[in-house]
Amino acid sequence: MSSSEQLLNQQDGNGMSGTGIRKQATLWFMVIGIIFIAANLRAPLTSVGPLVSLIRDNVHISNTLAGLITTVPLIAFALLSPFVPKLGHKYGVERMILVSLIFLVTGIAIRSLSGAVTLYVGTAILGFAITICNVLLPSLIKREFPQQLGTMTGVYSVSMNLCGAIASGISVPLAVGAGLSWQGALGIWGILSVISILFWIPQLKTPVKPAAAAGSAANNRQVNIWRSPLAWQVTLFMGIQSAIFYVLVAWLPEILKDQGISSSQSGWFLSVLIMASLPFAFIVPVMAGRMSNQRLLVGITTILLLIGTLGLLYSSIHLLLLWVIILGIGSGFAFGLSMMFFGLRTQSAHQAADLSGMAQSIGYLLAATGPALIGYLHDASHSWGAPLLILVGASALLGIVGLGAARNQFVGSSNDRRAKN
């Protein structure tokens, strides 16, 4: 029984005792804290894209350096993710999340100062801070909500993606319309981080006993995640879906403009793609948690991404919105499944943290290189045909590795080890 389930059962004969009420309140603070923390994981990043031209002109940097503003956090994710599980094991998940939130506020503040140096230093700091939460939150959810894994993963996913979409949409109005400048439009997200800290502080007052945190010894036996075929399938699924998503975020407006959509409309199409993914980022984890395996969901994901990408490649301008919506739904399926695999394919919170660290390290490395590769192919071919065909191939490959990741097995199990031989 998880510590959260124990809290829910702390009742006496006349109803819940004072201690039980306090523990219930702490549990709800955790749920709200998870929602607010998840909201911090994309907003500080997606708020940058619409402001790149303002930042570039104000700080006097080249387009190449301006592009690094969004690439630096992805590199931070790739470099730090493998080490985060050890930090969580040593110092405690709750404590590490709190420390990361403090660094997140610091990074946002430094990034919002005028100057190229502070821009990149702050971006690197907030990138490392987000990495810690990226890796440890799935582990925390598995530990505290094992019976509600799908629901809590869905809540976490929707909060992250919804706030990311909102941040992308309001950055320019805040900077230009409200007169906050790009510094204020980026710095305002520090308020969200401070609120997250306030909701998370109560978690440090109720330390989890080692037994509750660690689970059974059998479930926590040493498993070399990096030598597990199943772990690699989960990792590749995470990486390919991340690369597809960030390629779409980076280049969809340009692809649409090349097909006759205006600059203002192409930005709205990107918002539609993100918004279309939100319901399914919640629904898919809930469905996945109720299935013995998730191969049906992987198949649907692959079909949606293939149809949407082929639609962009061969369809007329009149149906582009339909293909963007289908791509958005497919992205929601893919992201929800990738988050769920961390919990579904492991037997303990520690293993979930290890798998999350491995998958997000490789995943965000692919995400960081994907947009650059697609941009290079476009420059070389002077067309979006070859880049879109690469996305078709990536979608098919996602389906292949996803069928393996969707098996009803655990990393380190006997079947997993046999698959290696």
CSV table of C-alpha atoms in Angstrom, one decimal:
chain,number,residue,atom,x,y,z
A,1,MET,CA,0.0,0.0,0.0
A,2,SER,CA,1.4,3.4,-1.0
A,3,SER,CA,1.8,6.2,1.5
A,4,SER,CA,-1.1,8.1,-0.2
A,5,GLU,CA,-3.4,5.1,0.2
A,6,GLN,CA,-2.5,4.9,3.9
A,7,LEU,CA,-3.4,8.5,4.3
A,8,LEU,CA,-6.8,7.9,2.7
A,9,ASN,CA,-7.5,5.2,5.2
A,10,GLN,CA,-6.6,7.1,8.3
A,11,GLN,CA,-10.1,7.3,9.9
A,12,ASP,CA,-11.5,6.6,13.3
A,13,GLY,CA,-14.9,5.4,14.4
A,14,ASN,CA,-16.5,8.9,14.5
A,15,GLY,CA,-15.0,9.9,11.1
A,16,MET,CA,-11.6,11.2,10.2
A,17,SER,CA,-9.4,12.2,13.2
A,18,GLY,CA,-7.5,15.5,13.4
A,19,THR,CA,-4.3,13.7,12.3
A,20,GLY,CA,-6.2,12.0,9.4
A,21,ILE,CA,-7.5,15.4,8.3
A,22,ARG,CA,-4.1,16.9,8.3
A,23,LYS,CA,-2.7,14.0,6.3
A,24,GLN,CA,-5.6,14.3,3.8
A,25,ALA,CA,-4.8,17.9,3.4
A,26,THR,CA,-1.1,17.0,2.8
A,27,LEU,CA,-2.2,14.5,0.2
A,28,TRP,CA,-4.3,17.2,-1.6
A,29,PHE,CA,-1.4,19.6,-1.4
A,30,MET,CA,0.6,16.9,-3.2
A,31,VAL,CA,-2.0,16.6,-5.9
A,32,ILE,CA,-2.2,20.3,-6.4
A,33,GLY,CA,1.6,20.6,-6.2
A,34,ILE,CA,2.0,18.0,-9.0
A,35,ILE,CA,-0.5,20.0,-11.1
A,36,PHE,CA,1.4,23.3,-10.6
A,37,ILE,CA,4.8,21.7,-11.0
A,38,ALA,CA,3.7,20.0,-14.3
A,39,ALA,CA,2.5,23.5,-15.5
A,40,ASN,CA,6.1,24.7,-15.1
A,41,LEU,CA,7.7,22.0,-17.3
A,42,ARG,CA,6.8,23.5,-20.7
A,43,ALA,CA,5.6,27.1,-20.2
A,44,PRO,CA,9.1,28.5,-19.6
A,45,LEU,CA,10.2,26.9,-22.9
A,46,THR,CA,7.2,27.4,-25.2
A,47,SER,CA,7.0,31.1,-24.2
A,48,VAL,CA,10.3,31.7,-25.9
A,49,GLY,CA,9.5,30.8,-29.5
A,50,PRO,CA,7.1,33.6,-30.3
A,51,LEU,CA,9.6,36.1,-28.7
A,52,VAL,CA,12.7,35.0,-30.5
A,53,SER,CA,12.8,37.9,-33.0
A,54,LEU,CA,12.3,40.4,-30.2
A,55,ILE,CA,15.0,38.9,-28.1
A,56,ARG,CA,17.4,38.6,-31.1
A,57,ASP,CA,17.0,42.3,-32.0
A,58,ASN,CA,17.2,43.5,-28.4
A,59,VAL,CA,20.2,41.5,-27.4
A,60,HIS,CA,21.9,41.8,-30.8
A,61,ILE,CA,22.6,38.1,-31.5
A,62,SER,CA,22.5,36.0,-34.7
A,63,ASN,CA,19.7,33.7,-35.8
A,64,THR,CA,21.9,30.8,-34.9
A,65,LEU,CA,22.4,32.0,-31.4
A,66,ALA,CA,18.7,32.8,-31.1
A,67,GLY,CA,17.9,29.2,-32.0
A,68,LEU,CA,20.1,28.0,-29.2
A,69,ILE,CA,17.7,29.6,-26.7
A,70,THR,CA,15.3,26.7,-27.2
A,71,THR,CA,18.0,24.1,-27.8
A,72,VAL,CA,19.9,24.7,-24.6
A,73,PRO,CA,17.2,23.3,-22.3
A,74,LEU,CA,16.8,20.1,-24.5
A,75,ILE,CA,20.6,19.6,-24.2
A,76,ALA,CA,20.3,20.0,-20.4
A,77,PHE,CA,17.6,17.4,-20.4
A,78,ALA,CA,19.8,15.0,-22.3
A,79,LEU,CA,22.9,15.5,-20.2
A,80,LEU,CA,21.4,15.5,-16.7
A,81,SER,CA,18.5,13.0,-16.9
A,82,PRO,CA,20.6,9.8,-16.3
A,83,PHE,CA,22.0,11.3,-13.0
A,84,VAL,CA,18.7,12.5,-11.5
A,85,PRO,CA,17.5,9.1,-10.2
A,86,LYS,CA,20.6,8.8,-8.1
A,87,LEU,CA,20.0,12.3,-6.6
A,88,GLY,CA,16.4,11.3,-5.9
A,89,HIS,CA,17.5,8.0,-4.2
A,90,LYS,CA,20.1,9.8,-2.1
A,91,TYR,CA,18.4,13.0,-1.0
A,92,GLY,CA,14.7,12.1,-1.4
A,93,VAL,CA,12.3,12.8,-4.3
A,94,GLU,CA,10.3,15.5,-2.5
A,95,ARG,CA,13.4,17.4,-1.4
A,96,MET,CA,15.0,17.3,-4.9
A,97,ILE,CA,11.8,18.5,-6.5
A,98,LEU,CA,11.7,21.5,-4.0
A,99,VAL,CA,15.3,22.3,-4.8
A,100,SER,CA,14.6,22.1,-8.5
A,101,LEU,CA,11.7,24.6,-8.1
A,102,ILE,CA,14.0,27.0,-6.3
A,103,PHE,CA,16.5,26.8,-9.1
A,104,LEU,CA,13.7,27.2,-11.7
A,105,VAL,CA,12.7,30.5,-10.1
A,106,THR,CA,16.4,31.6,-10.1
A,107,GLY,CA,16.9,30.6,-13.7
A,108,ILE,CA,13.8,32.4,-14.9
A,109,ALA,CA,14.9,35.5,-13.0
A,110,ILE,CA,18.4,35.5,-14.5
A,111,ARG,CA,17.1,34.8,-18.0
A,112,SER,CA,14.9,37.8,-17.8
A,113,LEU,CA,17.7,40.2,-17.2
A,114,SER,CA,19.0,42.2,-20.1
A,115,GLY,CA,22.1,40.7,-21.8
A,116,ALA,CA,23.2,37.7,-23.8
A,117,VAL,CA,25.2,36.1,-21.0
A,118,THR,CA,22.4,36.2,-18.5
A,119,LEU,CA,20.0,35.0,-21.2
A,120,TYR,CA,21.9,31.7,-21.7
A,121,VAL,CA,23.0,31.2,-18.1
A,122,GLY,CA,19.4,31.6,-16.9
A,123,THR,CA,18.2,29.3,-19.7
A,124,ALA,CA,20.7,26.6,-18.7
A,125,ILE,CA,19.8,26.8,-15.0
A,126,LEU,CA,16.0,26.5,-15.7
A,127,GLY,CA,16.8,23.6,-18.1
A,128,PHE,CA,18.6,21.6,-15.4
A,129,ALA,CA,15.8,22.5,-12.9
A,130,ILE,CA,13.1,21.2,-15.3
A,131,THR,CA,15.1,18.1,-15.9
A,132,ILE,CA,14.8,17.0,-12.3
A,133,CYS,CA,11.0,17.4,-12.2
A,134,ASN,CA,10.8,15.7,-15.7
A,135,VAL,CA,12.5,12.6,-14.3
A,136,LEU,CA,11.2,12.4,-10.8
A,137,LEU,CA,7.5,13.2,-11.1
A,138,PRO,CA,6.6,10.0,-12.9
A,139,SER,CA,8.4,8.1,-10.2
A,140,LEU,CA,6.6,10.0,-7.5
A,141,ILE,CA,3.2,9.4,-9.1
A,142,LYS,CA,3.9,5.6,-9.3
A,143,ARG,CA,4.9,5.6,-5.6
A,144,GLU,CA,2.1,7.6,-4.3
A,145,PHE,CA,-0.8,6.7,-6.7
A,146,PRO,CA,-0.2,3.2,-7.9
A,147,GLN,CA,-4.0,2.5,-8.2
A,148,GLN,CA,-4.6,5.9,-9.9
A,149,LEU,CA,-1.5,5.8,-12.2
A,150,GLY,CA,-3.4,6.5,-15.4
A,151,THR,CA,-5.5,9.3,-14.0
A,152,MET,CA,-2.7,11.1,-12.3
A,153,THR,CA,-0.4,10.7,-15.3
A,154,GLY,CA,-3.2,12.2,-17.4
A,155,VAL,CA,-3.7,15.1,-15.0
A,156,TYR,CA,0.1,15.7,-15.1
A,157,SER,CA,0.2,15.5,-18.9
A,158,VAL,CA,-2.7,17.9,-19.4
A,159,SER,CA,-1.4,20.4,-17.0
A,160,MET,CA,2.0,20.4,-18.7
A,161,ASN,CA,0.7,20.7,-22.2
A,162,LEU,CA,-2.2,23.1,-21.5
A,163,CYS,CA,0.1,25.6,-19.7
A,164,GLY,CA,2.6,25.2,-22.5
A,165,ALA,CA,0.0,26.1,-25.1
A,166,ILE,CA,-1.2,29.1,-23.1
A,167,ALA,CA,2.3,30.4,-22.7
A,168,SER,CA,3.0,30.2,-26.4
A,169,GLY,CA,-0.2,32.1,-27.2
A,170,ILE,CA,0.1,34.9,-24.7
A,171,SER,CA,3.9,35.7,-24.9
A,172,VAL,CA,3.6,38.3,-27.6
A,173,PRO,CA,0.5,40.0,-26.2
A,174,LEU,CA,2.2,40.2,-22.8
A,175,ALA,CA,5.5,41.6,-24.3
A,176,VAL,CA,3.9,44.0,-26.8
A,177,GLY,CA,0.3,44.5,-25.9
A,178,ALA,CA,0.8,44.7,-22.2
A,179,GLY,CA,4.1,46.5,-22.5
A,180,LEU,CA,6.1,44.0,-20.4
A,181,SER,CA,8.8,43.6,-23.0
A,182,TRP,CA,10.3,40.2,-23.7
A,183,GLN,CA,12.0,40.2,-20.3
A,184,GLY,CA,8.7,40.6,-18.5
A,185,ALA,CA,6.8,38.1,-20.7
A,186,LEU,CA,9.4,35.5,-19.8
A,187,GLY,CA,9.9,36.5,-16.2
A,188,ILE,CA,6.2,36.3,-15.3
A,189,TRP,CA,6.4,32.5,-15.3
A,190,GLY,CA,8.5,32.8,-12.1
A,191,ILE,CA,5.2,33.5,-10.3
A,192,LEU,CA,3.9,30.1,-11.3
A,193,SER,CA,7.1,28.5,-9.9
A,194,VAL,CA,6.8,30.4,-6.6
A,195,ILE,CA,3.2,29.1,-6.2
A,196,SER,CA,4.4,25.6,-6.9
A,197,ILE,CA,7.0,26.0,-4.1
A,198,LEU,CA,4.3,27.1,-1.6
A,199,PHE,CA,2.2,24.0,-2.4
A,200,TRP,CA,5.2,21.7,-2.3
A,201,ILE,CA,6.6,22.8,1.1
A,202,PRO,CA,4.1,20.6,3.1
A,203,GLN,CA,5.6,17.5,1.5
A,204,LEU,CA,8.8,18.0,3.5
A,205,LYS,CA,6.9,17.9,6.8
A,206,THR,CA,5.7,14.3,6.2
A,207,PRO,CA,8.8,12.3,5.3
A,208,VAL,CA,8.0,8.9,3.8
A,209,LYS,CA,9.4,5.9,5.7
A,210,PRO,CA,12.0,3.9,3.8
A,211,ALA,CA,9.7,0.9,3.4
A,212,ALA,CA,6.9,3.1,1.9
A,213,ALA,CA,9.3,4.8,-0.5
A,214,ALA,CA,11.2,1.7,-1.5
A,215,GLY,CA,8.6,-1.0,-1.7
A,216,SER,CA,9.5,-4.6,-1.5
A,217,ALA,CA,13.1,-5.8,-1.8
A,218,ALA,CA,12.0,-8.0,-4.7
A,219,ASN,CA,10.6,-5.1,-6.7
A,220,ASN,CA,13.7,-3.0,-6.0
A,221,ARG,CA,16.4,-5.6,-6.9
A,222,GLN,CA,19.3,-4.1,-8.9
A,223,VAL,CA,18.3,-3.9,-12.6
A,224,ASN,CA,20.7,-2.5,-15.2
A,225,ILE,CA,18.2,-0.5,-17.1
A,226,TRP,CA,20.6,0.3,-19.9
A,227,ARG,CA,20.9,-3.5,-20.7
A,228,SER,CA,17.2,-4.1,-20.8
A,229,PRO,CA,15.7,-4.6,-24.3
A,230,LEU,CA,12.3,-3.4,-23.0
A,231,ALA,CA,13.8,-0.3,-21.5
A,232,TRP,CA,15.4,0.5,-24.8
A,233,GLN,CA,12.0,0.1,-26.6
A,234,VAL,CA,10.4,2.5,-24.1
A,235,THR,CA,13.3,4.9,-24.5
A,236,LEU,CA,13.1,4.9,-28.3
A,237,PHE,CA,9.4,5.4,-28.2
A,238,MET,CA,9.9,8.4,-25.9
A,239,GLY,CA,12.7,9.7,-28.1
A,240,ILE,CA,10.9,9.4,-31.5
A,241,GLN,CA,7.7,10.9,-30.2
A,242,SER,CA,9.6,13.8,-28.7
A,243,ALA,CA,11.5,14.4,-32.0
A,244,ILE,CA,8.3,14.3,-34.0
A,245,PHE,CA,6.6,16.8,-31.6
A,246,TYR,CA,9.5,19.3,-31.5
A,247,VAL,CA,9.9,19.1,-35.3
A,248,LEU,CA,6.2,20.0,-35.7
A,249,VAL,CA,6.6,22.8,-33.1
A,250,ALA,CA,9.6,24.2,-34.9
A,251,TRP,CA,8.6,23.8,-38.6
A,252,LEU,CA,4.8,23.3,-38.9
A,253,PRO,CA,4.2,27.1,-39.5
A,254,GLU,CA,6.9,27.1,-42.2
A,255,ILE,CA,5.5,24.0,-43.8
A,256,LEU,CA,2.0,25.5,-43.9
A,257,LYS,CA,3.3,28.8,-45.2
A,258,ASP,CA,4.9,27.0,-48.1
A,259,GLN,CA,1.5,25.6,-49.0
A,260,GLY,CA,-0.2,28.9,-49.0
A,261,ILE,CA,-1.2,29.6,-45.4
A,262,SER,CA,-0.5,33.1,-44.2
A,263,SER,CA,2.0,33.8,-41.4
A,264,SER,CA,-0.7,34.7,-38.8
A,265,GLN,CA,-2.8,31.7,-39.7
A,266,SER,CA,0.1,29.3,-39.5
A,267,GLY,CA,0.7,30.3,-35.9
A,268,TRP,CA,-2.9,29.5,-35.1
A,269,PHE,CA,-2.6,26.1,-36.8
A,270,LEU,CA,0.2,25.3,-34.4
A,271,SER,CA,-2.0,26.3,-31.4
A,272,VAL,CA,-4.7,24.0,-32.8
A,273,LEU,CA,-2.3,21.1,-33.0
A,274,ILE,CA,-1.3,21.6,-29.4
A,275,MET,CA,-4.9,22.0,-28.2
A,276,ALA,CA,-6.1,19.0,-30.1
A,277,SER,CA,-3.5,16.9,-28.2
A,278,LEU,CA,-4.8,17.9,-24.7
A,279,PRO,CA,-7.9,15.7,-24.3
A,280,PHE,CA,-6.0,12.7,-25.4
A,281,ALA,CA,-3.0,13.4,-23.2
A,282,PHE,CA,-5.4,12.8,-20.4
A,283,ILE,CA,-7.7,10.1,-21.9
A,284,VAL,CA,-4.9,7.8,-23.2
A,285,PRO,CA,-3.1,7.3,-19.9
A,286,VAL,CA,-6.4,6.4,-18.2
A,287,MET,CA,-7.2,3.9,-21.0
A,288,ALA,CA,-3.6,2.5,-20.9
A,289,GLY,CA,-3.8,1.9,-17.2
A,290,ARG,CA,-6.8,-0.4,-17.6
A,291,MET,CA,-5.3,-2.5,-20.4
A,292,SER,CA,-3.2,-5.6,-20.0
A,293,ASN,CA,-1.1,-4.3,-22.9
A,294,GLN,CA,-1.2,-1.1,-24.9
A,295,ARG,CA,-0.6,-2.4,-28.4
A,296,LEU,CA,-4.0,-1.2,-29.7
A,297,LEU,CA,-3.2,2.3,-28.5
A,298,VAL,CA,0.2,2.2,-30.2
A,299,GLY,CA,-1.4,1.1,-33.4
A,300,ILE,CA,-3.9,4.0,-33.3
A,301,THR,CA,-1.1,6.4,-32.5
A,302,THR,CA,0.9,5.3,-35.5
A,303,ILE,CA,-2.1,5.4,-37.9
A,304,LEU,CA,-3.0,8.9,-36.8
A,305,LEU,CA,0.6,10.2,-37.2
A,306,LEU,CA,0.9,8.6,-40.6
A,307,ILE,CA,-2.4,9.9,-41.9
A,308,GLY,CA,-1.7,13.4,-40.6
A,309,THR,CA,1.8,13.6,-42.1
A,310,LEU,CA,0.8,12.1,-45.4
A,311,GLY,CA,-2.1,14.6,-45.5
A,312,LEU,CA,0.4,17.5,-45.1
A,313,LEU,CA,2.5,16.1,-47.9
A,314,TYR,CA,-0.1,15.3,-50.5
A,315,SER,CA,-3.3,17.1,-49.6
A,316,SER,CA,-4.8,20.4,-50.9
A,317,ILE,CA,-4.8,23.6,-48.8
A,318,HIS,CA,-8.5,23.1,-48.0
A,319,LEU,CA,-7.9,20.0,-45.8
A,320,LEU,CA,-4.7,21.2,-44.0
A,321,LEU,CA,-6.6,22.0,-40.8
A,322,LEU,CA,-8.0,18.4,-40.7
A,323,TRP,CA,-4.5,16.9,-41.0
A,324,VAL,CA,-3.1,19.3,-38.3
A,325,ILE,CA,-5.9,18.2,-35.9
A,326,ILE,CA,-5.2,14.5,-36.7
A,327,LEU,CA,-1.5,15.1,-36.0
A,328,GLY,CA,-2.4,16.8,-32.7
A,329,ILE,CA,-4.5,13.9,-31.6
A,330,GLY,CA,-1.7,11.5,-32.6
A,331,SER,CA,0.8,13.6,-30.6
A,332,GLY,CA,-1.5,13.4,-27.6
A,333,PHE,CA,-1.7,9.6,-27.9
A,334,ALA,CA,2.1,9.3,-28.2
A,335,PHE,CA,2.9,11.6,-25.3
A,336,GLY,CA,0.4,10.0,-23.0
A,337,LEU,CA,1.7,6.5,-23.8
A,338,SER,CA,5.3,7.6,-23.3
A,339,MET,CA,4.6,9.0,-19.8
A,340,MET,CA,2.6,5.9,-18.8
A,341,PHE,CA,5.3,3.4,-19.9
A,342,PHE,CA,7.6,4.7,-17.2
A,343,GLY,CA,5.2,3.3,-14.6
A,344,LEU,CA,3.6,0.4,-16.4
A,345,ARG,CA,6.9,-1.2,-17.4
A,346,THR,CA,8.5,-1.0,-13.9
A,347,GLN,CA,7.9,-2.6,-10.5
A,348,SER,CA,8.9,0.2,-8.2
A,349,ALA,CA,9.3,3.9,-7.9
A,350,HIS,CA,13.0,3.5,-8.0
A,351,GLN,CA,12.9,1.6,-11.3
A,352,ALA,CA,10.4,4.1,-12.7
A,353,ALA,CA,12.9,6.9,-11.9
A,354,ASP,CA,15.8,5.0,-13.6
A,355,LEU,CA,13.7,4.3,-16.7
A,356,SER,CA,12.5,7.8,-16.8
A,357,GLY,CA,16.0,9.2,-16.6
A,358,MET,CA,17.3,6.9,-19.4
A,359,ALA,CA,14.3,7.5,-21.7
A,360,GLN,CA,14.3,11.3,-21.2
A,361,SER,CA,18.1,11.5,-21.7
A,362,ILE,CA,18.0,9.8,-25.1
A,363,GLY,CA,14.6,11.2,-25.9
A,364,TYR,CA,15.5,14.8,-25.5
A,365,LEU,CA,18.8,14.3,-27.3
A,366,LEU,CA,16.7,13.1,-30.3
A,367,ALA,CA,14.4,16.0,-29.8
A,368,ALA,CA,17.3,18.5,-29.8
A,369,THR,CA,18.7,17.1,-33.1
A,370,GLY,CA,15.4,16.4,-34.9
A,371,PRO,CA,14.5,20.1,-35.8
A,372,ALA,CA,18.0,20.8,-36.9
A,373,LEU,CA,18.1,17.7,-39.2
A,374,ILE,CA,14.7,18.5,-40.7
A,375,GLY,CA,15.9,22.1,-41.3
A,376,TYR,CA,19.1,20.9,-43.0
A,377,LEU,CA,17.1,18.6,-45.3
A,378,HIS,CA,14.8,21.4,-46.2
A,379,ASP,CA,17.8,23.7,-47.0
A,380,ALA,CA,19.4,20.9,-49.1
A,381,SER,CA,16.3,20.0,-51.0
A,382,HIS,CA,14.6,23.4,-51.1
A,383,SER,CA,11.4,21.5,-50.4
A,384,TRP,CA,9.4,20.0,-47.5
A,385,GLY,CA,8.8,16.8,-49.3
A,386,ALA,CA,11.9,14.9,-48.0
A,387,PRO,CA,11.5,16.2,-44.4
A,388,LEU,CA,7.9,15.1,-44.3
A,389,LEU,CA,8.9,11.7,-45.7
A,390,ILE,CA,11.4,11.4,-42.8
A,391,LEU,CA,8.5,12.1,-40.4
A,392,VAL,CA,6.5,9.3,-42.1
A,393,GLY,CA,9.4,7.0,-41.6
A,394,ALA,CA,9.7,8.1,-38.0
A,395,SER,CA,6.0,7.5,-37.4
A,396,ALA,CA,6.3,4.0,-38.7
A,397,LEU,CA,9.4,3.3,-36.6
A,398,LEU,CA,7.5,4.7,-33.6
A,399,GLY,CA,4.9,2.0,-34.1
A,400,ILE,CA,7.5,-0.8,-34.4
A,401,VAL,CA,9.3,0.1,-31.1
A,402,GLY,CA,5.9,0.9,-29.5
A,403,LEU,CA,4.6,-2.6,-30.0
A,404,GLY,CA,7.6,-3.8,-28.0
A,405,ALA,CA,7.2,-1.2,-25.3
A,406,ALA,CA,3.5,-2.0,-25.0
A,407,ARG,CA,4.1,-5.7,-23.9
A,408,ASN,CA,2.8,-6.6,-20.5
A,409,GLN,CA,6.3,-7.1,-19.1
A,410,PHE,CA,8.6,-5.3,-16.6
A,411,VAL,CA,12.2,-4.2,-17.2
A,412,GLY,CA,14.5,-6.9,-15.7
A,413,SER,CA,11.9,-9.6,-15.8
A,414,SER,CA,12.8,-13.1,-17.1
A,415,ASN,CA,10.9,-12.5,-20.4
A,416,ASP,CA,12.8,-9.2,-20.8
A,417,ARG,CA,16.1,-11.0,-20.3
A,418,ARG,CA,15.2,-13.8,-22.7
A,419,ALA,CA,14.4,-11.2,-25.3
A,420,LYS,CA,18.0,-10.0,-25.1
A,421,ASN,CA,19.4,-13.4,-25.8
